[in-house]
Amino acid sequence: MSRAMGRRKLLVTVVIFVMVGCPSLAWMARPGFRSFTGQKSSEVVRWRQLQVPQATQADNSELAGGTALATETPKKATVMSTGVALAKGMLGSGALSLSAGAAAFTHTSQGLGVATLIILGMTMLSGYTFQMVAESSADTGAGDFGNTWAQSVGKSTAWLPRMAVGIMSFTTCTVYAMILADLTSSILQTCLAALPALGALKPFVARTPTLIGLTVFVLLPLCLAEDFSSLAFTSTLGLAACAYLALFSIWRAVDGSYLPGGKFFRLAPYTPCPLCGARELNDIVNPRALIFLSSISTAYMNHGMAPATFQELNRGVERSEGLRRYALAVLGAFGLAGFVCTALMIAGLYTFGDNVNGLLLSNYAGTDLAAALGKMGVLLSVLFGFPLNFLLLRTEVAAIVSKTRGQLDQNERRLLSSGLLLATALPALVLKDIGVVQATLGAIFGSYLVFIAPAAMSRGLRKQKRLRNRGRSVVEVLLAACGVTLGLLGLVINLRRSL
């Protein structure tokens, strides 16, 4: 009993540290409010925006003409609304696989502390590079990630960020489809268990039939829509669901329901394995920690939102003031996202140990009503978030197709949407664990979007303006080197893990 109480005290101490430390580190990590060019130009940045929620802004200059996404000026964004959109963009499926990423390298109490420090460090670095992208957008006036790269690094390689955004959008849709299938099937099976008279329907609520039904009758109508602006409210819904999950997971970790002898211990789909003490250094930290780093990169991999949200927030605002306002939004977003991600990781690893499944919610017992409520919240958030990520995928593919076929008419757009939806749903039928998928993609694209691209854009603009800043140059080189190293090592380790 004393050992369990000691672990609970440790958990509460770490959570309090995270709640205080994440906002503090995010504030310390922020870049200066002035641009690295040292200029204080009062030139108003040009702004263009699609009629979609700010969490999925994209420049419409390369849309396949006639994608029917009208350009119009919506209500002016605020620091708070921008921070909410950025936080929701980070708190997607990646946050639910962090426990599995941590379990890949440790199952000890000391390793849990190391994993917490890793998340805090990545929160700091990601917030810093996120603001770097915003500074590049302020200097170029570009409204999306691809155009910011084109004007800072070069048009000849502008396909690279667009390819990264397209592939990540495709993968995100696949992962969302997997989450929808798992959660919906779990909820339906729980309902059938409470209604024995409907037991004959059990084969129809298995994972595969559920995914097929969701794809045909729910996702297809949503993705065939030409305007997704009505789904903007889901940012608040999704953020509330993530906050509830963080608090719920901490509660379950502290109350001991999933510890040996707890009321849900024998009912859990995967038998919880309590953390133990480390016997050697390899039990605390080892090369497999790169898997965890890859998972974090995936969770924070929304740097493509920075240019559009920066331009939206600061229409008609002087650039130095705009950077200051945006830094406040970034501070709030990364502070909140850092707390939620760290809380989910700590609670998931502490509760289930190294036997935690890639989708954290899949570890909780079907009879756990509090977990069922969390599943419903995440289900709704993912369901209405799917079309917004699908829009990014369709936009990039339509831009490529339009270069060879010209403008797409409505029927062609519908055919393209149907084909892309089928392509994203098929892998979800085969894949079962999102942890490996998330970690592998985080190693490849997370390193590029979080470390390499911001450093390259910053350096490219300095070279264009022939400005020398030794300190900034060192930071750029270190970020790029860090991105390349983490990307390559993470990819190798994740591939070896999956084989």
mmCIF file of N, CA and C in Angstrom, residues 210-280:
data_model
loop_
_atom_site.group_PDB
_atom_site.id
_atom_site.type_symbol
_atom_site.label_atom_id
_atom_site.label_comp_id
_atom_site.label_asym_id
_atom_site.label_seq_id
_atom_site.Cartn_x
_atom_site.Cartn_y
_atom_site.Cartn_z
ATOM 1 N N THR A 210 -17.841 -2.000 -39.375
ATOM 2 C CA THR A 210 -18.067 -0.643 -38.866
ATOM 3 C C THR A 210 -17.348 0.384 -39.716
ATOM 4 N N LEU A 211 -16.098 0.098 -40.075
ATOM 5 C CA LEU A 211 -15.327 1.037 -40.896
ATOM 6 C C LEU A 211 -15.954 1.201 -42.272
ATOM 7 N N ILE A 212 -16.397 0.118 -42.858
ATOM 8 C CA ILE A 212 -17.030 0.201 -44.177
ATOM 9 C C ILE A 212 -18.316 1.039 -44.104
ATOM 10 N N GLY A 213 -19.122 0.789 -43.080
ATOM 11 C CA GLY A 213 -20.354 1.557 -42.933
ATOM 12 C C GLY A 213 -20.089 3.034 -42.707
ATOM 13 N N LEU A 214 -19.108 3.362 -41.872
ATOM 14 C CA LEU A 214 -18.764 4.766 -41.626
ATOM 15 C C LEU A 214 -18.278 5.444 -42.901
ATOM 16 N N THR A 215 -17.451 4.738 -43.672
ATOM 17 C CA THR A 215 -16.895 5.325 -44.884
ATOM 18 C C THR A 215 -17.980 5.639 -45.905
ATOM 19 N N VAL A 216 -18.906 4.707 -46.101
ATOM 20 C CA VAL A 216 -19.924 4.858 -47.146
ATOM 21 C C VAL A 216 -21.029 5.822 -46.734
ATOM 22 N N PHE A 217 -21.504 5.693 -45.511
ATOM 23 C CA PHE A 217 -22.709 6.425 -45.118
ATOM 24 C C PHE A 217 -22.457 7.712 -44.332
ATOM 25 N N VAL A 218 -21.232 7.897 -43.831
ATOM 26 C CA VAL A 218 -20.948 9.093 -43.031
ATOM 27 C C VAL A 218 -19.832 9.933 -43.655
ATOM 28 N N LEU A 219 -18.659 9.336 -43.854
ATOM 29 C CA LEU A 219 -17.512 10.107 -44.337
ATOM 30 C C LEU A 219 -17.681 10.558 -45.781
ATOM 31 N N LEU A 220 -18.231 9.699 -46.632
ATOM 32 C CA LEU A 220 -18.385 10.066 -48.043
ATOM 33 C C LEU A 220 -19.265 11.304 -48.220
ATOM 34 N N PRO A 221 -20.459 11.378 -47.609
ATOM 35 C CA PRO A 221 -21.256 12.607 -47.748
ATOM 36 C C PRO A 221 -20.536 13.844 -47.213
ATOM 37 N N LEU A 222 -19.810 13.682 -46.109
ATOM 38 C CA LEU A 222 -19.088 14.825 -45.551
ATOM 39 C C LEU A 222 -17.978 15.300 -46.481
ATOM 40 N N CYS A 223 -17.242 14.358 -47.068
ATOM 41 C CA CYS A 223 -16.099 14.718 -47.898
ATOM 42 C C CYS A 223 -16.498 15.197 -49.294
ATOM 43 N N LEU A 224 -17.716 14.894 -49.731
ATOM 44 C CA LEU A 224 -18.178 15.387 -51.024
ATOM 45 C C LEU A 224 -18.631 16.836 -50.948
ATOM 46 N N ALA A 225 -18.726 17.376 -49.742
ATOM 47 C CA ALA A 225 -19.137 18.768 -49.576
ATOM 48 C C ALA A 225 -18.091 19.696 -50.175
ATOM 49 N N GLU A 226 -18.535 20.842 -50.684
ATOM 50 C CA GLU A 226 -17.636 21.830 -51.273
ATOM 51 C C GLU A 226 -17.191 22.872 -50.256
ATOM 52 N N ASP A 227 -17.906 22.983 -49.145
ATOM 53 C CA ASP A 227 -17.605 24.010 -48.153
ATOM 54 C C ASP A 227 -17.648 23.385 -46.772
ATOM 55 N N PHE A 228 -16.537 23.478 -46.037
ATOM 56 C CA PHE A 228 -16.439 22.888 -44.712
ATOM 57 C C PHE A 228 -16.479 23.940 -43.604
ATOM 58 N N SER A 229 -16.850 25.156 -43.943
ATOM 59 C CA SER A 229 -16.804 26.216 -42.940
ATOM 60 C C SER A 229 -17.765 25.961 -41.783
ATOM 61 N N SER A 230 -18.827 25.198 -42.020
ATOM 62 C CA SER A 230 -19.786 24.929 -40.947
ATOM 63 C C SER A 230 -19.212 24.022 -39.864
ATOM 64 N N LEU A 231 -18.040 23.424 -40.109
ATOM 65 C CA LEU A 231 -17.433 22.533 -39.137
ATOM 66 C C LEU A 231 -16.439 23.247 -38.230
ATOM 67 N N ALA A 232 -16.395 24.578 -38.322
ATOM 68 C CA ALA A 232 -15.420 25.323 -37.535
ATOM 69 C C ALA A 232 -15.617 25.138 -36.037
ATOM 70 N N PHE A 233 -16.858 24.898 -35.602
ATOM 71 C CA PHE A 233 -17.136 24.778 -34.176
ATOM 72 C C PHE A 233 -16.442 23.581 -33.551
ATOM 73 N N THR A 234 -15.994 22.628 -34.373
ATOM 74 C CA THR A 234 -15.412 21.414 -33.820
ATOM 75 C C THR A 234 -14.060 21.665 -33.162
ATOM 76 N N SER A 235 -13.431 22.817 -33.428
ATOM 77 C CA SER A 235 -12.188 23.134 -32.727
ATOM 78 C C SER A 235 -12.433 23.212 -31.231
ATOM 79 N N THR A 236 -13.500 23.902 -30.844
ATOM 80 C CA THR A 236 -13.835 24.012 -29.424
ATOM 81 C C THR A 236 -14.259 22.669 -28.855
ATOM 82 N N LEU A 237 -15.062 21.914 -29.615
ATOM 83 C CA LEU A 237 -15.498 20.591 -29.168
ATOM 84 C C LEU A 237 -14.311 19.665 -28.975
ATOM 85 N N GLY A 238 -13.401 19.651 -29.950
ATOM 86 C CA GLY A 238 -12.237 18.783 -29.858
ATOM 87 C C GLY A 238 -11.325 19.156 -28.711
ATOM 88 N N LEU A 239 -11.164 20.455 -28.484
ATOM 89 C CA LEU A 239 -10.316 20.907 -27.385
ATOM 90 C C LEU A 239 -10.917 20.505 -26.041
ATOM 91 N N ALA A 240 -12.235 20.636 -25.922
ATOM 92 C CA ALA A 240 -12.900 20.230 -24.683
ATOM 93 C C ALA A 240 -12.756 18.724 -24.456
ATOM 94 N N ALA A 241 -12.860 17.939 -25.533
ATOM 95 C CA ALA A 241 -12.701 16.486 -25.408
ATOM 96 C C ALA A 241 -11.299 16.122 -24.950
ATOM 97 N N CYS A 242 -10.287 16.806 -25.495
ATOM 98 C CA CYS A 242 -8.900 16.523 -25.109
ATOM 99 C C CYS A 242 -8.642 16.900 -23.656
ATOM 100 N N ALA A 243 -9.205 18.040 -23.219
ATOM 101 C CA ALA A 243 -9.048 18.447 -21.823
ATOM 102 C C ALA A 243 -9.700 17.424 -20.891
ATOM 103 N N TYR A 244 -10.881 16.948 -21.267
ATOM 104 C CA TYR A 244 -11.557 15.930 -20.452
ATOM 105 C C TYR A 244 -10.713 14.653 -20.379
ATOM 106 N N LEU A 245 -10.140 14.239 -21.510
ATOM 107 C CA LEU A 245 -9.331 13.028 -21.517
ATOM 108 C C LEU A 245 -8.126 13.153 -20.605
ATOM 109 N N ALA A 246 -7.491 14.330 -20.618
ATOM 110 C CA ALA A 246 -6.326 14.538 -19.765
ATOM 111 C C ALA A 246 -6.707 14.400 -18.299
ATOM 112 N N LEU A 247 -7.795 15.049 -17.900
ATOM 113 C CA LEU A 247 -8.232 14.990 -16.508
ATOM 114 C C LEU A 247 -8.716 13.589 -16.134
ATOM 115 N N PHE A 248 -9.449 12.942 -17.059
ATOM 116 C CA PHE A 248 -9.946 11.599 -16.780
ATOM 117 C C PHE A 248 -8.798 10.602 -16.618
ATOM 118 N N SER A 249 -7.809 10.670 -17.512
ATOM 119 C CA SER A 249 -6.697 9.721 -17.443
ATOM 120 C C SER A 249 -5.896 9.900 -16.157
ATOM 121 N N ILE A 250 -5.738 11.149 -15.701
ATOM 122 C CA ILE A 250 -5.052 11.380 -14.428
ATOM 123 C C ILE A 250 -5.860 10.775 -13.274
ATOM 124 N N TRP A 251 -7.166 10.987 -13.328
ATOM 125 C CA TRP A 251 -8.046 10.452 -12.284
ATOM 126 C C TRP A 251 -7.930 8.939 -12.205
ATOM 127 N N ARG A 252 -7.986 8.265 -13.347
ATOM 128 C CA ARG A 252 -7.916 6.810 -13.351
ATOM 129 C C ARG A 252 -6.537 6.325 -12.887
ATOM 130 N N ALA A 253 -5.499 7.080 -13.180
ATOM 131 C CA ALA A 253 -4.164 6.677 -12.733
ATOM 132 C C ALA A 253 -4.033 6.803 -11.220
ATOM 133 N N VAL A 254 -4.678 7.813 -10.645
ATOM 134 C CA VAL A 254 -4.559 8.063 -9.213
ATOM 135 C C VAL A 254 -5.477 7.171 -8.389
ATOM 136 N N ASP A 255 -6.682 6.875 -8.903
ATOM 137 C CA ASP A 255 -7.636 6.113 -8.078
ATOM 138 C C ASP A 255 -7.342 4.622 -8.022
ATOM 139 N N GLY A 256 -6.395 4.145 -8.812
ATOM 140 C CA GLY A 256 -5.977 2.752 -8.720
ATOM 141 C C GLY A 256 -6.939 1.744 -9.298
ATOM 142 N N SER A 257 -7.891 2.179 -10.133
ATOM 143 C CA SER A 257 -8.892 1.255 -10.677
ATOM 144 C C SER A 257 -8.269 0.194 -11.571
ATOM 145 N N TYR A 258 -7.120 0.524 -12.200
ATOM 146 C CA TYR A 258 -6.497 -0.427 -13.125
ATOM 147 C C TYR A 258 -5.236 -1.066 -12.546
ATOM 148 N N LEU A 259 -4.976 -0.830 -11.254
ATOM 149 C CA LEU A 259 -3.892 -1.529 -10.585
ATOM 150 C C LEU A 259 -4.356 -2.931 -10.197
ATOM 151 N N PRO A 260 -3.449 -3.864 -9.976
ATOM 152 C CA PRO A 260 -3.855 -5.207 -9.543
ATOM 153 C C PRO A 260 -4.783 -5.129 -8.332
ATOM 154 N N GLY A 261 -5.932 -5.764 -8.434
ATOM 155 C CA GLY A 261 -6.935 -5.709 -7.382
ATOM 156 C C GLY A 261 -7.973 -4.627 -7.592
ATOM 157 N N GLY A 262 -7.749 -3.704 -8.562
ATOM 158 C CA GLY A 262 -8.709 -2.651 -8.856
ATOM 159 C C GLY A 262 -9.915 -3.196 -9.595
ATOM 160 N N LYS A 263 -11.011 -2.433 -9.604
ATOM 161 C CA LYS A 263 -12.256 -2.955 -10.164
ATOM 162 C C LYS A 263 -12.205 -3.134 -11.680
ATOM 163 N N PHE A 264 -11.281 -2.454 -12.367
ATOM 164 C CA PHE A 264 -11.205 -2.598 -13.815
ATOM 165 C C PHE A 264 -9.974 -3.389 -14.272
ATOM 166 N N PHE A 265 -9.184 -3.882 -13.320
ATOM 167 C CA PHE A 265 -7.924 -4.546 -13.693
ATOM 168 C C PHE A 265 -8.180 -5.753 -14.590
ATOM 169 N N ARG A 266 -9.109 -6.602 -14.229
ATOM 170 C CA ARG A 266 -9.377 -7.818 -14.999
ATOM 171 C C ARG A 266 -10.277 -7.566 -16.202
ATOM 172 N N LEU A 267 -10.884 -6.390 -16.261
ATOM 173 C CA LEU A 267 -11.787 -6.075 -17.370
ATOM 174 C C LEU A 267 -11.095 -5.327 -18.500
ATOM 175 N N ALA A 268 -9.878 -4.887 -18.274
ATOM 176 C CA ALA A 268 -9.151 -4.127 -19.295
ATOM 177 C C ALA A 268 -8.813 -5.026 -20.481
ATOM 178 N N PRO A 269 -8.966 -4.541 -21.730
ATOM 179 C CA PRO A 269 -8.644 -5.371 -22.910
ATOM 180 C C PRO A 269 -7.190 -5.824 -22.927
ATOM 181 N N TYR A 270 -6.292 -4.986 -22.407
ATOM 182 C CA TYR A 270 -4.873 -5.331 -22.329
ATOM 183 C C TYR A 270 -4.470 -5.240 -20.858
ATOM 184 N N THR A 271 -3.980 -6.344 -20.310
ATOM 185 C CA THR A 271 -3.680 -6.398 -18.880
ATOM 186 C C THR A 271 -2.679 -5.322 -18.492
ATOM 187 N N PRO A 272 -3.042 -4.413 -17.581
ATOM 188 C CA PRO A 272 -2.109 -3.360 -17.156
ATOM 189 C C PRO A 272 -0.869 -3.946 -16.488
ATOM 190 N N CYS A 273 0.265 -3.329 -16.753
ATOM 191 C CA CYS A 273 1.539 -3.744 -16.151
ATOM 192 C C CYS A 273 2.107 -2.562 -15.370
ATOM 193 N N PRO A 274 1.975 -2.550 -14.051
ATOM 194 C CA PRO A 274 2.452 -1.419 -13.254
ATOM 195 C C PRO A 274 3.940 -1.155 -13.476
ATOM 196 N N LEU A 275 4.333 0.098 -13.356
ATOM 197 C CA LEU A 275 5.731 0.469 -13.513
ATOM 198 C C LEU A 275 6.562 -0.114 -12.376
ATOM 199 N N CYS A 276 7.825 -0.338 -12.651
ATOM 200 C CA CYS A 276 8.731 -0.881 -11.644
ATOM 201 C C CYS A 276 9.955 0.023 -11.533
ATOM 202 N N GLY A 277 10.824 -0.265 -10.600
ATOM 203 C CA GLY A 277 12.040 0.511 -10.433
ATOM 204 C C GLY A 277 13.113 0.072 -11.429
ATOM 205 N N ALA A 278 13.979 0.997 -11.802
ATOM 206 C CA ALA A 278 15.038 0.695 -12.774
ATOM 207 C C ALA A 278 16.170 -0.072 -12.103
ATOM 208 N N ARG A 279 16.699 -1.023 -12.831
ATOM 209 C CA ARG A 279 17.844 -1.790 -12.339
ATOM 210 C C ARG A 279 19.144 -1.321 -12.965
ATOM 211 N N GLU A 280 19.052 -0.750 -14.143
ATOM 212 C CA GLU A 280 20.239 -0.231 -14.818
ATOM 213 C C GLU A 280 19.840 0.953 -15.680
#
